[in-house]
Coordinates of N, CA, C and O in Angstrom, one line a residue:
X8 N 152.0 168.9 286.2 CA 151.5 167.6 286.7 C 150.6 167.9 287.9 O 150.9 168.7 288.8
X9 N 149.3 167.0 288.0 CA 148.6 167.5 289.1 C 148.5 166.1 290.3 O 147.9 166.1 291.4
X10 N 149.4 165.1 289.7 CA 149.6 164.6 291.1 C 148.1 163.3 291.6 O 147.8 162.5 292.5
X11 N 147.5 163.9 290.7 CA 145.8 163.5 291.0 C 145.8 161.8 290.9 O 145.2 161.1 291.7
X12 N 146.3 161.5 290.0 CA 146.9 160.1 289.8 C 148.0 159.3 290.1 O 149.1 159.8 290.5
X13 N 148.0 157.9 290.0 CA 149.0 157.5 290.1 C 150.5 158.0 289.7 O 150.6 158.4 288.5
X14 N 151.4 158.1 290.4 CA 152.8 158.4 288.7 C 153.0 157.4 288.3 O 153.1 156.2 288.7
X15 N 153.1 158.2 287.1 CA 153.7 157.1 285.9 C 155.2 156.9 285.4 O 156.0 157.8 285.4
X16 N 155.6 155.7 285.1 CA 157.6 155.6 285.1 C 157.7 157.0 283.9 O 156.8 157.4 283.3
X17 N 159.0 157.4 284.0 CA 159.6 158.3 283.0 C 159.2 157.6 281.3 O 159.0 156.5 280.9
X18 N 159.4 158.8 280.7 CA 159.4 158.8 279.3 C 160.8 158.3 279.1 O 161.8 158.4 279.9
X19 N 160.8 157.4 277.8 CA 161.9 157.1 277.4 C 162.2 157.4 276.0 O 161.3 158.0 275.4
X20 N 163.3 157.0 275.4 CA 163.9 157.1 273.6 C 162.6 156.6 273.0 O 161.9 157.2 272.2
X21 N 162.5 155.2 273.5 CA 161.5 154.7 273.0 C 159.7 155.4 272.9 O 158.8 155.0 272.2
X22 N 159.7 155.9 273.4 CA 158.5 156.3 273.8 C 158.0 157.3 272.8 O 158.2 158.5 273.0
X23 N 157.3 156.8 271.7 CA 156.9 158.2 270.3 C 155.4 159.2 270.6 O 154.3 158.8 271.0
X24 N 155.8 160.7 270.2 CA 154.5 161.0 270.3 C 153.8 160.4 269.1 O 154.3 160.1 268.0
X25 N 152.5 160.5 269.6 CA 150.9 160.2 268.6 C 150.9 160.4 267.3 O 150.6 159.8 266.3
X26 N 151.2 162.0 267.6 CA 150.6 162.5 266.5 C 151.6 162.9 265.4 O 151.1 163.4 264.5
X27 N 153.2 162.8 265.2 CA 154.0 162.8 264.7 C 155.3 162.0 264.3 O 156.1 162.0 263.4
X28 N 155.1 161.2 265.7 CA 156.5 160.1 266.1 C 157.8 160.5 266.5 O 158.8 159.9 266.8
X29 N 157.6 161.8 266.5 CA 158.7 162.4 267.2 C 159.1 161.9 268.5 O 158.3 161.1 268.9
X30 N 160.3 162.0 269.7 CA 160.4 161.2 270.9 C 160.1 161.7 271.6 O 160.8 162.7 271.8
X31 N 159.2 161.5 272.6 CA 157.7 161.9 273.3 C 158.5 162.3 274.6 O 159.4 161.6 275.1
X32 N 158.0 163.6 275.2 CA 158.1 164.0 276.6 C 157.1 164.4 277.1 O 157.3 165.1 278.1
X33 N 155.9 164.3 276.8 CA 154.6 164.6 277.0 C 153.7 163.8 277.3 O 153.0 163.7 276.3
X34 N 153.2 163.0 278.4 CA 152.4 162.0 278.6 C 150.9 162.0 279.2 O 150.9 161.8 280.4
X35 N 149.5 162.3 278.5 CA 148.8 162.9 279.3 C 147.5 161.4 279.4 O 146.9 160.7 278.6
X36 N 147.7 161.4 280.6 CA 146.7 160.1 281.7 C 145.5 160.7 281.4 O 145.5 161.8 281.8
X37 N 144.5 160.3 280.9 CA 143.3 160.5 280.5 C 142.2 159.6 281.4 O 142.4 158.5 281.7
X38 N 140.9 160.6 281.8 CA 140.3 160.0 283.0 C 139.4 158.5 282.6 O 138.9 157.7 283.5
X39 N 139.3 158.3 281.4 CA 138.8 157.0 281.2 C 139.7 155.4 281.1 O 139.4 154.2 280.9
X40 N 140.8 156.4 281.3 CA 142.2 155.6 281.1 C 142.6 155.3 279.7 O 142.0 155.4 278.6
X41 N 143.8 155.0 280.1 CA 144.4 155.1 279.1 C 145.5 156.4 279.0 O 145.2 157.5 279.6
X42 N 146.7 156.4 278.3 CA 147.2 157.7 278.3 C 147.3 158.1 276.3 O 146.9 157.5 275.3
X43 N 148.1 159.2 276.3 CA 148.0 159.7 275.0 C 149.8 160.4 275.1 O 150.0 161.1 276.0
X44 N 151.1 160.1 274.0 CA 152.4 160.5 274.4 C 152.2 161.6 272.7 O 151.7 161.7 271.6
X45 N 153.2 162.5 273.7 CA 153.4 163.8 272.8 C 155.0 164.5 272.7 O 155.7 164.3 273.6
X46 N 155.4 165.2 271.8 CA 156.7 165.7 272.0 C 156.4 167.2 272.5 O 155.3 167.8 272.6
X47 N 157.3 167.4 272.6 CA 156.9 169.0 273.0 C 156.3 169.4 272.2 O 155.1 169.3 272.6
X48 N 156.3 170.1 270.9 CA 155.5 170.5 270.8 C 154.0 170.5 270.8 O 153.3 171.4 271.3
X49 N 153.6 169.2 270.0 CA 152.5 168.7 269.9 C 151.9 168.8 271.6 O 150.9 169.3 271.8
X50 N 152.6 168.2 272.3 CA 152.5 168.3 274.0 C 151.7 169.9 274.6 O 150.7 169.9 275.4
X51 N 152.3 171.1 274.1 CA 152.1 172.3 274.0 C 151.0 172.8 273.7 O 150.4 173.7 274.2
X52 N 150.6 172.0 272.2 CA 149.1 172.5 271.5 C 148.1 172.0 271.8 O 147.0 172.3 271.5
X53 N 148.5 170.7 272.8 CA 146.9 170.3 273.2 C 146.6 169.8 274.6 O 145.6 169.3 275.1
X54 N 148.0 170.2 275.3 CA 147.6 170.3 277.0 C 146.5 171.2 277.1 O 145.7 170.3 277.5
X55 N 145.9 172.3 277.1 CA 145.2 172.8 277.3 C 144.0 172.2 277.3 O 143.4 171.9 278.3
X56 N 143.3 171.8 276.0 CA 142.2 171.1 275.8 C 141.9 170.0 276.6 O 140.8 169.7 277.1
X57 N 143.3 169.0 276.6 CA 143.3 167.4 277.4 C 142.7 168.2 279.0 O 141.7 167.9 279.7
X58 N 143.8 169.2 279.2 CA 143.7 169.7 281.1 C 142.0 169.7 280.8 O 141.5 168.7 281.4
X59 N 141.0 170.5 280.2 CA 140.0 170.9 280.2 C 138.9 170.1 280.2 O 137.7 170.5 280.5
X60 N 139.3 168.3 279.8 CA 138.8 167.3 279.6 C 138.9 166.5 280.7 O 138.4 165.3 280.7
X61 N 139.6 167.0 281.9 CA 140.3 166.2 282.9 C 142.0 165.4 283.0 O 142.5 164.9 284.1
X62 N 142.6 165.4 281.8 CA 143.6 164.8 281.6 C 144.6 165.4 282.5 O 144.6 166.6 282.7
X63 N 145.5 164.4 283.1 CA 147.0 164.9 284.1 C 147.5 164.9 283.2 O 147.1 164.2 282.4
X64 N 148.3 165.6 283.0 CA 149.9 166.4 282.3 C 150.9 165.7 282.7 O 150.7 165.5 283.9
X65 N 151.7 165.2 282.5 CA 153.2 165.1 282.9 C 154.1 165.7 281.5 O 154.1 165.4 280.3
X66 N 154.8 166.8 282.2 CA 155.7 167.4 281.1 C 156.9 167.1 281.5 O 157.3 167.7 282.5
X67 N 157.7 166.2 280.7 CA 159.0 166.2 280.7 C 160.2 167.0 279.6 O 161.4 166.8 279.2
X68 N 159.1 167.9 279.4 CA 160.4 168.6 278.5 C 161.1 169.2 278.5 O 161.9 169.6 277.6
X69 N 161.2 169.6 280.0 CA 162.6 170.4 280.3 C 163.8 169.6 280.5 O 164.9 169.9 280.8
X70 N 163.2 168.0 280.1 CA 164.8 167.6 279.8 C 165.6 168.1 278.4 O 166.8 167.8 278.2
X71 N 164.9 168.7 277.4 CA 165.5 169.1 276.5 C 166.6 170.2 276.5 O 167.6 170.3 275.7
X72 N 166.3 170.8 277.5 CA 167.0 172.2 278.0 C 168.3 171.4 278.8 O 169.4 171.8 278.7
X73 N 168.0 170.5 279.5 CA 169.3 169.5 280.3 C 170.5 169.4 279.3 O 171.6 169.8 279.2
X74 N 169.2 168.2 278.0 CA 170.7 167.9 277.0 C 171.1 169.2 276.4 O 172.3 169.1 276.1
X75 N 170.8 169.8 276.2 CA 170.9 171.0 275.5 C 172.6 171.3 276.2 O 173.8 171.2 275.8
X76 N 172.1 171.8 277.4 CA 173.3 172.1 277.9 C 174.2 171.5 278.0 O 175.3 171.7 277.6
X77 N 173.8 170.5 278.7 CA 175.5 169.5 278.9 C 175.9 169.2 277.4 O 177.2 169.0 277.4
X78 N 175.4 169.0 276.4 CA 175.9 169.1 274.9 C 176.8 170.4 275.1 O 178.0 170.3 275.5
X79 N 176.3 171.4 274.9 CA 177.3 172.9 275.2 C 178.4 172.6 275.8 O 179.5 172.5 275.3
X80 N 178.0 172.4 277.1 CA 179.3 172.0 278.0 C 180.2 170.8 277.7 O 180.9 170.4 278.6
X81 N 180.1 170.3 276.9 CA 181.0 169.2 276.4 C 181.8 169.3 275.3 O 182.9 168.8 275.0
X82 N 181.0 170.3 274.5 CA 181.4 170.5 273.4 C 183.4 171.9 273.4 O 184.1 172.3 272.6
X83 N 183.3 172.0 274.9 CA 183.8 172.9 275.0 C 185.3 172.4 275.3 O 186.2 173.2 275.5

């Protein structure tokens, strides 16, 4: 995230990526406005190009590694 913009509220359940519908942790603010939502992966294959276009990043996908764990730890 480069901060360069406004922030934007968190990603939610609701919130689908673009390009597959999967549940988006990937939000990239595009300089003509407007934003574009992505899941991790999808988020992964085209941060590079968006960053190169001017787009901010917001990656929230290290919440997956959160549930991840406290799932583990619950399960115990």
């Amino acid at each position: 995230m480069t901060g360069a913009l406004a922030p934007t509220k968190p990603l939610t359940v609701a919130d689908r990526c673009d390009r597959c519908g999967a549940q988006a942790y990937v939000r990239a603010v595009l300089v003509g406005g407007g934003d574009l939502l992505f899941c991790a992966h999808h988020g992964r294959k085209y941060s590079e190009a968006l960053r190169a276009n001017g787009a901010d990043i917001h990656d929230e996908s290290d919440r997956l590694t959160e549930t991840s764990a406290t799932a583990s730890a619950d399960d115990r």
